[in-house]
Each structure stands twice: as C-alpha cells, then as structure tokens.
PDB file of C-alpha atoms in Angstrom:
ATOM      1  CA  GLU A  71     114.698 135.431  86.145  1.00 71.00           C
ATOM      2  CA  THR A  72     113.469 138.431  88.177  1.00 76.00           C
ATOM      3  CA  GLY A  73     115.053 141.193  85.572  1.00 93.00           C
ATOM      4  CA  VAL A  74     117.599 142.170  88.392  1.00 97.00           C
ATOM      5  CA  THR A  75     120.836 141.023  87.891  1.00 97.00           C
ATOM      6  CA  GLN A  76     123.939 141.451  90.205  1.00 98.00           C
ATOM      7  CA  THR A  77     127.528 141.697  89.374  1.00 97.00           C
ATOM      8  CA  PRO A  78     129.709 139.880  90.508  1.00 97.00           C
ATOM      9  CA  ARG A  79     128.680 136.959  91.847  1.00 96.00           C
ATOM     10  CA  HIS A  80     131.338 135.661  94.143  1.00 97.00           C
ATOM     11  CA  LEU A  81     133.607 138.172  95.527  1.00 96.00           C
ATOM     12  CA  VAL A  82     136.831 137.693  98.282  1.00 95.00           C
ATOM     13  CA  MET A  83     138.695 140.733  99.355  1.00 92.00           C
ATOM     14  CA  GLY A  84     140.715 141.359 101.817  1.00 90.00           C
ATOM     15  CA  MET A  85     140.177 144.169 105.107  1.00 88.00           C
ATOM     16  CA  THR A  86     142.066 146.666 103.038  1.00 87.00           C
ATOM     17  CA  ASN A  87     140.488 146.153  99.621  1.00 88.00           C
ATOM     18  CA  LYS A  88     138.339 148.788  97.626  1.00 93.00           C
ATOM     19  CA  LYS A  89     135.497 147.116  95.414  1.00 95.00           C
ATOM     20  CA  SER A  90     132.115 148.209  93.931  1.00 97.00           C
ATOM     21  CA  LEU A  91     128.725 145.573  94.073  1.00 98.00           C
ATOM     22  CA  LYS A  92     126.280 146.349  90.932  1.00 98.00           C
ATOM     23  CA  CYS A  93     123.122 145.751  90.353  1.00 98.00           C
ATOM     24  CA  GLU A  94     120.971 146.289  87.298  1.00 98.00           C
ATOM     25  CA  GLN A  95     116.933 146.221  87.222  1.00 97.00           C
ATOM     26  CA  HIS A  96     114.985 145.634  83.346  1.00 94.00           C
ATOM     27  CA  LEU A  97     112.160 145.752  85.107  1.00 94.00           C
ATOM     28  CA  GLY A  98     111.396 149.790  84.891  1.00 93.00           C
ATOM     29  CA  HIS A  99     111.017 150.246  88.807  1.00 92.00           C
ATOM     30  CA  ASN A 100     111.428 153.456  90.398  1.00 90.00           C
ATOM     31  CA  ALA A 101     112.701 151.699  94.058  1.00 90.00           C
ATOM     32  CA  MET A 102     116.175 149.949  94.511  1.00 92.00           C
ATOM     33  CA  TYR A 103     117.458 148.286  97.921  1.00 93.00           C
ATOM     34  CA  TRP A 104     120.346 146.897  99.091  1.00 96.00           C
ATOM     35  CA  TYR A 105     119.847 143.885 101.711  1.00 96.00           C
ATOM     36  CA  LYS A 106     122.466 142.009 104.095  1.00 96.00           C
ATOM     37  CA  GLN A 107     121.623 138.086 104.086  1.00 96.00           C
ATOM     38  CA  SER A 108     123.646 136.644 106.675  1.00 94.00           C
ATOM     39  CA  ALA A 109     123.459 132.966 107.601  1.00 89.00           C
ATOM     40  CA  LYS A 110     120.131 132.145 109.736  1.00 85.00           C
ATOM     41  CA  LYS A 111     119.490 135.515 110.586  1.00 91.00           C
ATOM     42  CA  PRO A 112     116.636 137.450 108.864  1.00 93.00           C
ATOM     43  CA  LEU A 113     117.219 139.976 105.798  1.00 93.00           C
ATOM     44  CA  GLU A 114     118.940 143.258 106.899  1.00 93.00           C
ATOM     45  CA  LEU A 115     117.685 146.253 104.767  1.00 92.00           C
ATOM     46  CA  MET A 116     120.951 148.607 104.074  1.00 94.00           C
ATOM     47  CA  PHE A 117     119.622 151.016 102.107  1.00 93.00           C
ATOM     48  CA  VAL A 118     116.548 152.213  99.795  1.00 91.00           C
ATOM     49  CA  TYR A 119     116.788 154.542  96.662  1.00 91.00           C
ATOM     50  CA  SER A 120     113.355 156.060  95.537  1.00 86.00           C
ATOM     51  CA  LEU A 121     113.492 157.590  92.187  1.00 81.00           C
ATOM     52  CA  GLU A 122     117.039 157.976  92.279  1.00 81.00           C
ATOM     53  CA  GLU A 123     117.305 159.303  95.719  1.00 83.00           C
ATOM     54  CA  ARG A 124     118.106 157.657  99.138  1.00 84.00           C
ATOM     55  CA  VAL A 125     115.219 157.715 101.378  1.00 80.00           C
ATOM     56  CA  GLU A 126     116.729 155.305 104.167  1.00 79.00           C
ATOM     57  CA  ASN A 127     119.773 154.445 105.579  1.00 78.00           C
ATOM     58  CA  ASN A 128     119.877 151.874 108.470  1.00 77.00           C
ATOM     59  CA  SER A 129     122.458 153.230 110.216  1.00 86.00           C
ATOM     60  CA  VAL A 130     124.585 151.298 108.428  1.00 93.00           C
ATOM     61  CA  PRO A 131     128.476 151.835 108.530  1.00 93.00           C
ATOM     62  CA  SER A 132     130.167 154.487 106.716  1.00 93.00           C
ATOM     63  CA  ARG A 133     132.622 151.991 105.064  1.00 95.00           C
ATOM     64  CA  PHE A 134     129.689 150.480 103.246  1.00 96.00           C
ATOM     65  CA  SER A 135     128.442 153.795 100.657  1.00 95.00           C
ATOM     66  CA  PRO A 136     125.690 153.584  98.061  1.00 96.00           C
ATOM     67  CA  GLU A 137     125.659 155.430  94.840  1.00 95.00           C
ATOM     68  CA  CYS A 138     122.215 155.003  92.558  1.00 94.00           C
ATOM     69  CA  PRO A 139     123.095 157.166  89.082  1.00 94.00           C
ATOM     70  CA  ASN A 140     119.693 156.354  87.478  1.00 92.00           C
ATOM     71  CA  SER A 141     116.840 154.276  88.236  1.00 90.00           C
ATOM     72  CA  SER A 142     117.882 151.420  86.771  1.00 95.00           C
ATOM     73  CA  HIS A 143     121.266 150.976  87.947  1.00 97.00           C
ATOM     74  CA  LEU A 144     122.763 150.441  92.069  1.00 97.00           C
ATOM     75  CA  PHE A 145     126.292 150.300  93.613  1.00 97.00           C
ATOM     76  CA  LEU A 146     127.415 149.309  96.723  1.00 97.00           C
ATOM     77  CA  HIS A 147     130.939 150.998  97.617  1.00 97.00           C
ATOM     78  CA  LEU A 148     132.934 148.815  99.854  1.00 96.00           C
ATOM     79  CA  HIS A 149     136.441 150.059 101.571  1.00 94.00           C
ATOM     80  CA  THR A 150     137.841 148.275 104.529  1.00 93.00           C
ATOM     81  CA  LEU A 151     135.632 145.883 105.819  1.00 93.00           C
ATOM     82  CA  GLN A 152     135.575 143.607 108.365  1.00 94.00           C
ATOM     83  CA  PRO A 153     135.351 139.966 108.614  1.00 94.00           C
ATOM     84  CA  GLU A 154     131.889 140.119 110.167  1.00 94.00           C
ATOM     85  CA  ASP A 155     130.864 141.674 107.153  1.00 96.00           C
ATOM     86  CA  SER A 156     130.800 138.234 105.015  1.00 96.00           C
ATOM     87  CA  ALA A 157     127.462 137.615 103.927  1.00 96.00           C
ATOM     88  CA  LEU A 158     125.398 137.131 100.714  1.00 97.00           C
ATOM     89  CA  TYR A 159     124.388 140.690  99.407  1.00 98.00           C
ATOM     90  CA  LEU A 160     120.611 141.305  97.593  1.00 97.00           C
ATOM     91  CA  CYS A 161     119.684 143.963  95.855  1.00 97.00           C
ATOM     92  CA  ALA A 162     115.896 144.096  94.783  1.00 95.00           C
ATOM     93  CA  SER A 163     113.827 146.892  93.029  1.00 93.00           C
ATOM     94  CA  SER A 164     109.917 147.529  93.257  1.00 90.00           C
ATOM     95  CA  ARG A 165     107.999 149.592  91.139  1.00 85.00           C
ATOM     96  CA  GLU A 166     105.969 152.724  92.433  1.00 66.00           C
ATOM     97  CA  GLY A 167     108.572 153.741  94.772  1.00 59.00           C
ATOM     98  CA  VAL A 168     108.687 151.752  98.434  1.00 59.00           C
ATOM     99  CA  SER A 169     104.619 150.762  99.824  1.00 64.00           C
ATOM    100  CA  SER A 170     104.815 147.518 101.220  1.00 62.00           C
ATOM    101  CA  TYR A 171     102.034 146.324  98.809  1.00 66.00           C
ATOM    102  CA  ASN A 172     104.408 146.625  96.159  1.00 75.00           C
ATOM    103  CA  GLU A 173     106.197 143.054  95.443  1.00 84.00           C
ATOM    104  CA  GLN A 174     110.338 143.144  95.526  1.00 89.00           C
ATOM    105  CA  PHE A 175     112.130 141.391  92.938  1.00 92.00           C
ATOM    106  CA  PHE A 176     115.658 140.277  94.154  1.00 95.00           C
ATOM    107  CA  GLY A 177     118.905 139.617  92.558  1.00 96.00           C
ATOM    108  CA  PRO A 178     120.697 136.371  92.749  1.00 96.00           C
ATOM    109  CA  GLY A 179     122.942 138.397  95.219  1.00 97.00           C
ATOM    110  CA  THR A 180     126.784 138.836  95.611  1.00 97.00           C
ATOM    111  CA  ARG A 181     128.788 136.140  98.013  1.00 97.00           C
ATOM    112  CA  LEU A 182     130.922 138.462  99.720  1.00 97.00           C
ATOM    113  CA  THR A 183     133.844 136.584 101.795  1.00 96.00           C
ATOM    114  CA  VAL A 184     136.198 139.224 103.724  1.00 95.00           C
ATOM    115  CA  LEU A 185     139.590 137.594 104.710  1.00 92.00           C
TER     116      LEU A 185
ATOM    117  CA  LYS B 208     113.417 139.291 119.859  1.00 63.00           C
ATOM    118  CA  ASN B 209     112.665 139.194 116.206  1.00 71.00           C
ATOM    119  CA  GLN B 210     109.125 140.375 115.042  1.00 90.00           C
ATOM    120  CA  VAL B 211     108.728 137.735 112.795  1.00 95.00           C
ATOM    121  CA  GLU B 212     109.316 134.552 114.408  1.00 96.00           C
ATOM    122  CA  GLN B 213     110.030 131.063 112.067  1.00 97.00           C
ATOM    123  CA  SER B 214     109.354 127.472 112.898  1.00 97.00           C
ATOM    124  CA  PRO B 215     111.095 125.032 112.215  1.00 97.00           C
ATOM    125  CA  GLN B 216     114.338 126.153 111.333  1.00 96.00           C
ATOM    126  CA  SER B 217     114.816 122.950 109.105  1.00 97.00           C
ATOM    127  CA  LEU B 218     112.783 120.383 107.660  1.00 97.00           C
ATOM    128  CA  ILE B 219     113.704 117.147 106.221  1.00 98.00           C
ATOM    129  CA  ILE B 220     110.545 115.310 104.199  1.00 98.00           C
ATOM    130  CA  LEU B 221     110.068 112.676 101.595  1.00 98.00           C
ATOM    131  CA  GLU B 222     109.023 113.698  98.345  1.00 98.00           C
ATOM    132  CA  GLY B 223     105.390 113.197  97.610  1.00 98.00           C
ATOM    133  CA  LYS B 224     105.085 114.331 101.181  1.00 98.00           C
ATOM    134  CA  ASN B 225     102.882 117.452 102.373  1.00 98.00           C
ATOM    135  CA  CYS B 226     104.762 119.864 104.996  1.00 98.00           C
ATOM    136  CA  THR B 227     102.798 122.973 106.829  1.00 98.00           C
ATOM    137  CA  LEU B 228     105.912 126.049 107.842  1.00 98.00           C
ATOM    138  CA  GLN B 229     104.607 128.181 110.511  1.00 98.00           C
ATOM    139  CA  CYS B 230     104.961 131.894 110.998  1.00 98.00           C
ATOM    140  CA  ASN B 231     104.184 134.031 114.350  1.00 97.00           C
ATOM    141  CA  TYR B 232     104.775 137.373 114.146  1.00 95.00           C
ATOM    142  CA  THR B 233     104.053 140.209 116.510  1.00 92.00           C
ATOM    143  CA  VAL B 234     103.588 143.522 114.127  1.00 86.00           C
ATOM    144  CA  SER B 235     101.138 145.594 114.753  1.00 80.00           C
ATOM    145  CA  PRO B 236      99.095 147.234 113.290  1.00 80.00           C
ATOM    146  CA  PHE B 237      99.482 144.758 110.594  1.00 83.00           C
ATOM    147  CA  SER B 238      98.949 145.712 107.116  1.00 84.00           C
ATOM    148  CA  ASN B 239     100.338 142.482 104.812  1.00 90.00           C
ATOM    149  CA  LEU B 240     101.892 139.449 104.725  1.00 94.00           C
ATOM    150  CA  ARG B 241     103.820 137.356 102.564  1.00 94.00           C
ATOM    151  CA  TRP B 242     105.440 134.162 101.979  1.00 97.00           C
ATOM    152  CA  TYR B 243     109.008 133.999  99.671  1.00 96.00           C
ATOM    153  CA  LYS B 244     111.210 131.077  98.495  1.00 97.00           C
ATOM    154  CA  GLN B 245     114.323 131.363  98.262  1.00 96.00           C
ATOM    155  CA  ASP B 246     116.550 128.490  96.247  1.00 95.00           C
ATOM    156  CA  THR B 247     119.867 128.157  97.179  1.00 91.00           C
ATOM    157  CA  GLY B 248     122.279 130.959  95.390  1.00 86.00           C
ATOM    158  CA  ARG B 249     119.244 132.818  93.496  1.00 91.00           C
ATOM    159  CA  GLY B 250     117.009 136.101  95.566  1.00 93.00           C
ATOM    160  CA  PRO B 251     114.029 135.309  97.529  1.00 95.00           C
ATOM    161  CA  VAL B 252     111.089 135.047  95.110  1.00 94.00           C
ATOM    162  CA  SER B 253     107.477 136.000  96.091  1.00 93.00           C
ATOM    163  CA  LEU B 254     105.030 133.082  96.669  1.00 95.00           C
ATOM    164  CA  THR B 255     101.848 134.955  98.000  1.00 94.00           C
ATOM    165  CA  ILE B 256     100.695 138.032  99.803  1.00 92.00           C
ATOM    166  CA  MET B 257      97.599 138.567 101.864  1.00 93.00           C
ATOM    167  CA  THR B 258      96.275 141.352 103.430  1.00 89.00           C
ATOM    168  CA  PHE B 259      94.222 141.612 106.633  1.00 84.00           C
ATOM    169  CA  SER B 260      91.084 140.463 105.342  1.00 88.00           C
ATOM    170  CA  GLU B 261      92.304 137.709 103.454  1.00 90.00           C
ATOM    171  CA  ASN B 262      92.738 134.075 105.594  1.00 92.00           C
ATOM    172  CA  THR B 263      93.896 131.703 102.540  1.00 96.00           C
ATOM    173  CA  LYS B 264      95.879 132.280  99.334  1.00 95.00           C
ATOM    174  CA  SER B 265      96.912 129.289  97.048  1.00 95.00           C
ATOM    175  CA  ASN B 266      99.685 129.199  94.384  1.00 95.00           C
ATOM    176  CA  GLY B 267      99.716 125.701  92.849  1.00 96.00           C
ATOM    177  CA  ARG B 268     100.698 123.153  95.584  1.00 97.00           C
ATOM    178  CA  TYR B 269     101.065 126.149  97.762  1.00 97.00           C
ATOM    179  CA  THR B 270      98.673 127.301 100.445  1.00 97.00           C
ATOM    180  CA  ALA B 271      99.280 129.958 102.915  1.00 97.00           C
ATOM    181  CA  THR B 272      96.484 130.794 105.754  1.00 97.00           C
ATOM    182  CA  LEU B 273      96.229 133.640 107.724  1.00 96.00           C
ATOM    183  CA  ASP B 274      94.730 134.363 111.081  1.00 94.00           C
ATOM    184  CA  ALA B 275      95.227 137.844 112.038  1.00 90.00           C
ATOM    185  CA  ASP B 276      93.861 137.286 115.185  1.00 91.00           C
ATOM    186  CA  THR B 277      96.544 135.419 116.671  1.00 94.00           C
ATOM    187  CA  LYS B 278      98.936 136.234 114.666  1.00 94.00           C
ATOM    188  CA  GLN B 279      99.502 133.572 113.055  1.00 96.00           C
ATOM    189  CA  SER B 280     100.649 132.519 109.614  1.00 97.00           C
ATOM    190  CA  SER B 281     101.097 128.966 107.906  1.00 98.00           C
ATOM    191  CA  LEU B 282     102.389 127.641 104.137  1.00 98.00           C
ATOM    192  CA  HIS B 283     100.807 124.570 103.409  1.00 98.00           C
ATOM    193  CA  ILE B 284     102.998 122.634 100.742  1.00 98.00           C
ATOM    194  CA  THR B 285     101.071 119.408  99.286  1.00 98.00           C
ATOM    195  CA  ALA B 286     103.081 116.329  97.356  1.00 98.00           C
ATOM    196  CA  SER B 287     106.132 117.809  97.320  1.00 97.00           C
ATOM    197  CA  GLN B 288     108.951 117.812  94.899  1.00 97.00           C
ATOM    198  CA  LEU B 289     112.167 117.621  94.670  1.00 98.00           C
ATOM    199  CA  SER B 290     112.268 121.244  93.715  1.00 97.00           C
ATOM    200  CA  ASP B 291     110.413 122.182  96.551  1.00 98.00           C
ATOM    201  CA  SER B 292     114.358 121.924  98.435  1.00 98.00           C
ATOM    202  CA  ALA B 293     114.897 125.713  99.622  1.00 97.00           C
ATOM    203  CA  SER B 294     114.471 128.391 102.144  1.00 97.00           C
ATOM    204  CA  TYR B 295     111.193 129.941 102.750  1.00 98.00           C
ATOM    205  CA  ILE B 296     110.886 133.524 104.240  1.00 97.00           C
ATOM    206  CA  CYS B 297     107.957 134.731 105.754  1.00 97.00           C
ATOM    207  CA  VAL B 298     107.250 138.622 105.449  1.00 95.00           C
ATOM    208  CA  VAL B 299     105.415 141.030 107.308  1.00 92.00           C
ATOM    209  CA  SER B 300     104.460 144.317 107.088  1.00 87.00           C
ATOM    210  CA  GLY B 301     102.758 146.860 109.449  1.00 78.00           C
ATOM    211  CA  GLN B 302     101.861 150.634 110.250  1.00 68.00           C
ATOM    212  CA  GLU B 303     103.629 150.751 113.590  1.00 61.00           C
ATOM    213  CA  TYR B 304     107.238 150.180 110.899  1.00 56.00           C
ATOM    214  CA  GLY B 305     105.832 152.586 108.772  1.00 58.00           C
ATOM    215  CA  ASN B 306     104.747 149.513 106.052  1.00 64.00           C
ATOM    216  CA  LYS B 307     108.522 148.512 106.186  1.00 76.00           C
ATOM    217  CA  LEU B 308     109.153 145.125 105.680  1.00 85.00           C
ATOM    218  CA  VAL B 309     110.236 143.015 108.610  1.00 89.00           C
ATOM    219  CA  PHE B 310     111.853 139.687 107.951  1.00 93.00           C
ATOM    220  CA  GLY B 311     111.737 135.998 109.529  1.00 96.00           C
ATOM    221  CA  ALA B 312     114.601 134.321 109.348  1.00 96.00           C
ATOM    222  CA  GLY B 313     113.456 131.489 106.711  1.00 96.00           C
ATOM    223  CA  THR B 314     112.737 127.846 107.237  1.00 97.00           C
ATOM    224  CA  ILE B 315     115.384 125.493 105.160  1.00 97.00           C
ATOM    225  CA  LEU B 316     113.212 122.493 103.671  1.00 98.00           C
ATOM    226  CA  ARG B 317     114.698 119.477 101.770  1.00 98.00           C
ATOM    227  CA  VAL B 318     113.025 117.264 100.290  1.00 98.00           C
ATOM    228  CA  LYS B 319     114.479 114.076  99.497  1.00 97.00           C
ATOM    229  CA  SER B 320     113.620 110.918  97.432  1.00 95.00           C
TER     230      SER B 320
END
C-alpha cells in the first residue's frame, strides 16, 4: 500500500445528489492533490493543497468543492454532477510542497458513476 | 495535442518476452521525467525518475532511457511476468508549465501466459 487511502472505492450517484469523497494520507506529507482520470485520457489535475492552503485550482466547475481541514485529510464535495463527470478520482500526496521532484504517492481512487 | 504522447496505446505480449514502451514529449525546458505503473483498481506507483543529465535508470526488470535531445523516453521491460499487466504512464515536468506535471495517456500492457 502507498500510505494514501480513499473512501468510498466506488460511488454511484444521481445528478441531484450530494456526496463527498475522502482521502487520508499517513506519510506525513505537506501537499495533497485531487486528479480526475477518464478512460484513455491523461490524468487531469483538479486541485492542489500545500500546508492546508489551496495553491491551485485548474478551472474546475464549481460543482466540485475541495476541503482540506488538515495536512492529513482531503475531501472532494460533489453536488449536481453531470454524467460526463463519471471517472476515477485519484488523491495523491507529496512531501515538502509541490515541487515536481517530489514523488507523488497515489491512493487507489474512487470510481464515480453519475446516472 | 497533448504535450506527452505515448505509444503504443495498448500491447499484448507473452509471458517471458521483452517489450518497450515509448514516450515522446514537447515539454520544454525540461525538468524531469517519471514512469508510473498503474495496476487495475489502484493508483499509479512511481517506477523511475530521470533528470536532464541521466540517460538510463533501472528498477529491477524495468529500464528507462531518456534522450533529452530528441525528447524521447522508453521503458523496457525484461522477461515479462503476468504481474506486469498494467497501465504505464509517462509524466514530464518542465519549467514552461511552472514545474507542473504533464501526464501521458498511458500504454495498457497485457501479459498472457
């Protein structure tokens, strides 16, 4: 295991539902990330937190709302999603901020299906 | 067009055979390049990282090469095993993108017995 856990592993929701994805890292890292992975497409960076402050938001629709209450936990709150939001959502963490030299450790992902 | 292109998109080989996966990138100036392995149902795991001055790096049966002049990298897998079946993702970082990571779409490898 990589030291990064995600729950739930699978989620099916309707377009009017509200749900949250949870990520927890046990590595003592300072930076956490949310990625979206769609079939046959590159990973898309959604949000980056460093020392619990959001440092990057890659023009993600407001129906996705991140929350980082402390350096070990990261949430992604979902509201009124669209079917095209169905994908694998990956959480990652790294030490010492967001330098590209710091290896990112990924969780197993949450497979989200929006009906 | 993605700044990191991988080929082939998918590959099937017999157990015990060798294979080579390709990664071409246009990210410039270049900082580093990583190869990740992603098993089905799991997140990506880093295999190797190479900087500009490195042209080869090994991790067990995995050997990555880098030609920074032609902006090409390859991942060679020797004596493949069933457990090598996975998606292999090339990730490039460059100063043009503020040292952000640019991901390829991956090569899906299936090793058959």
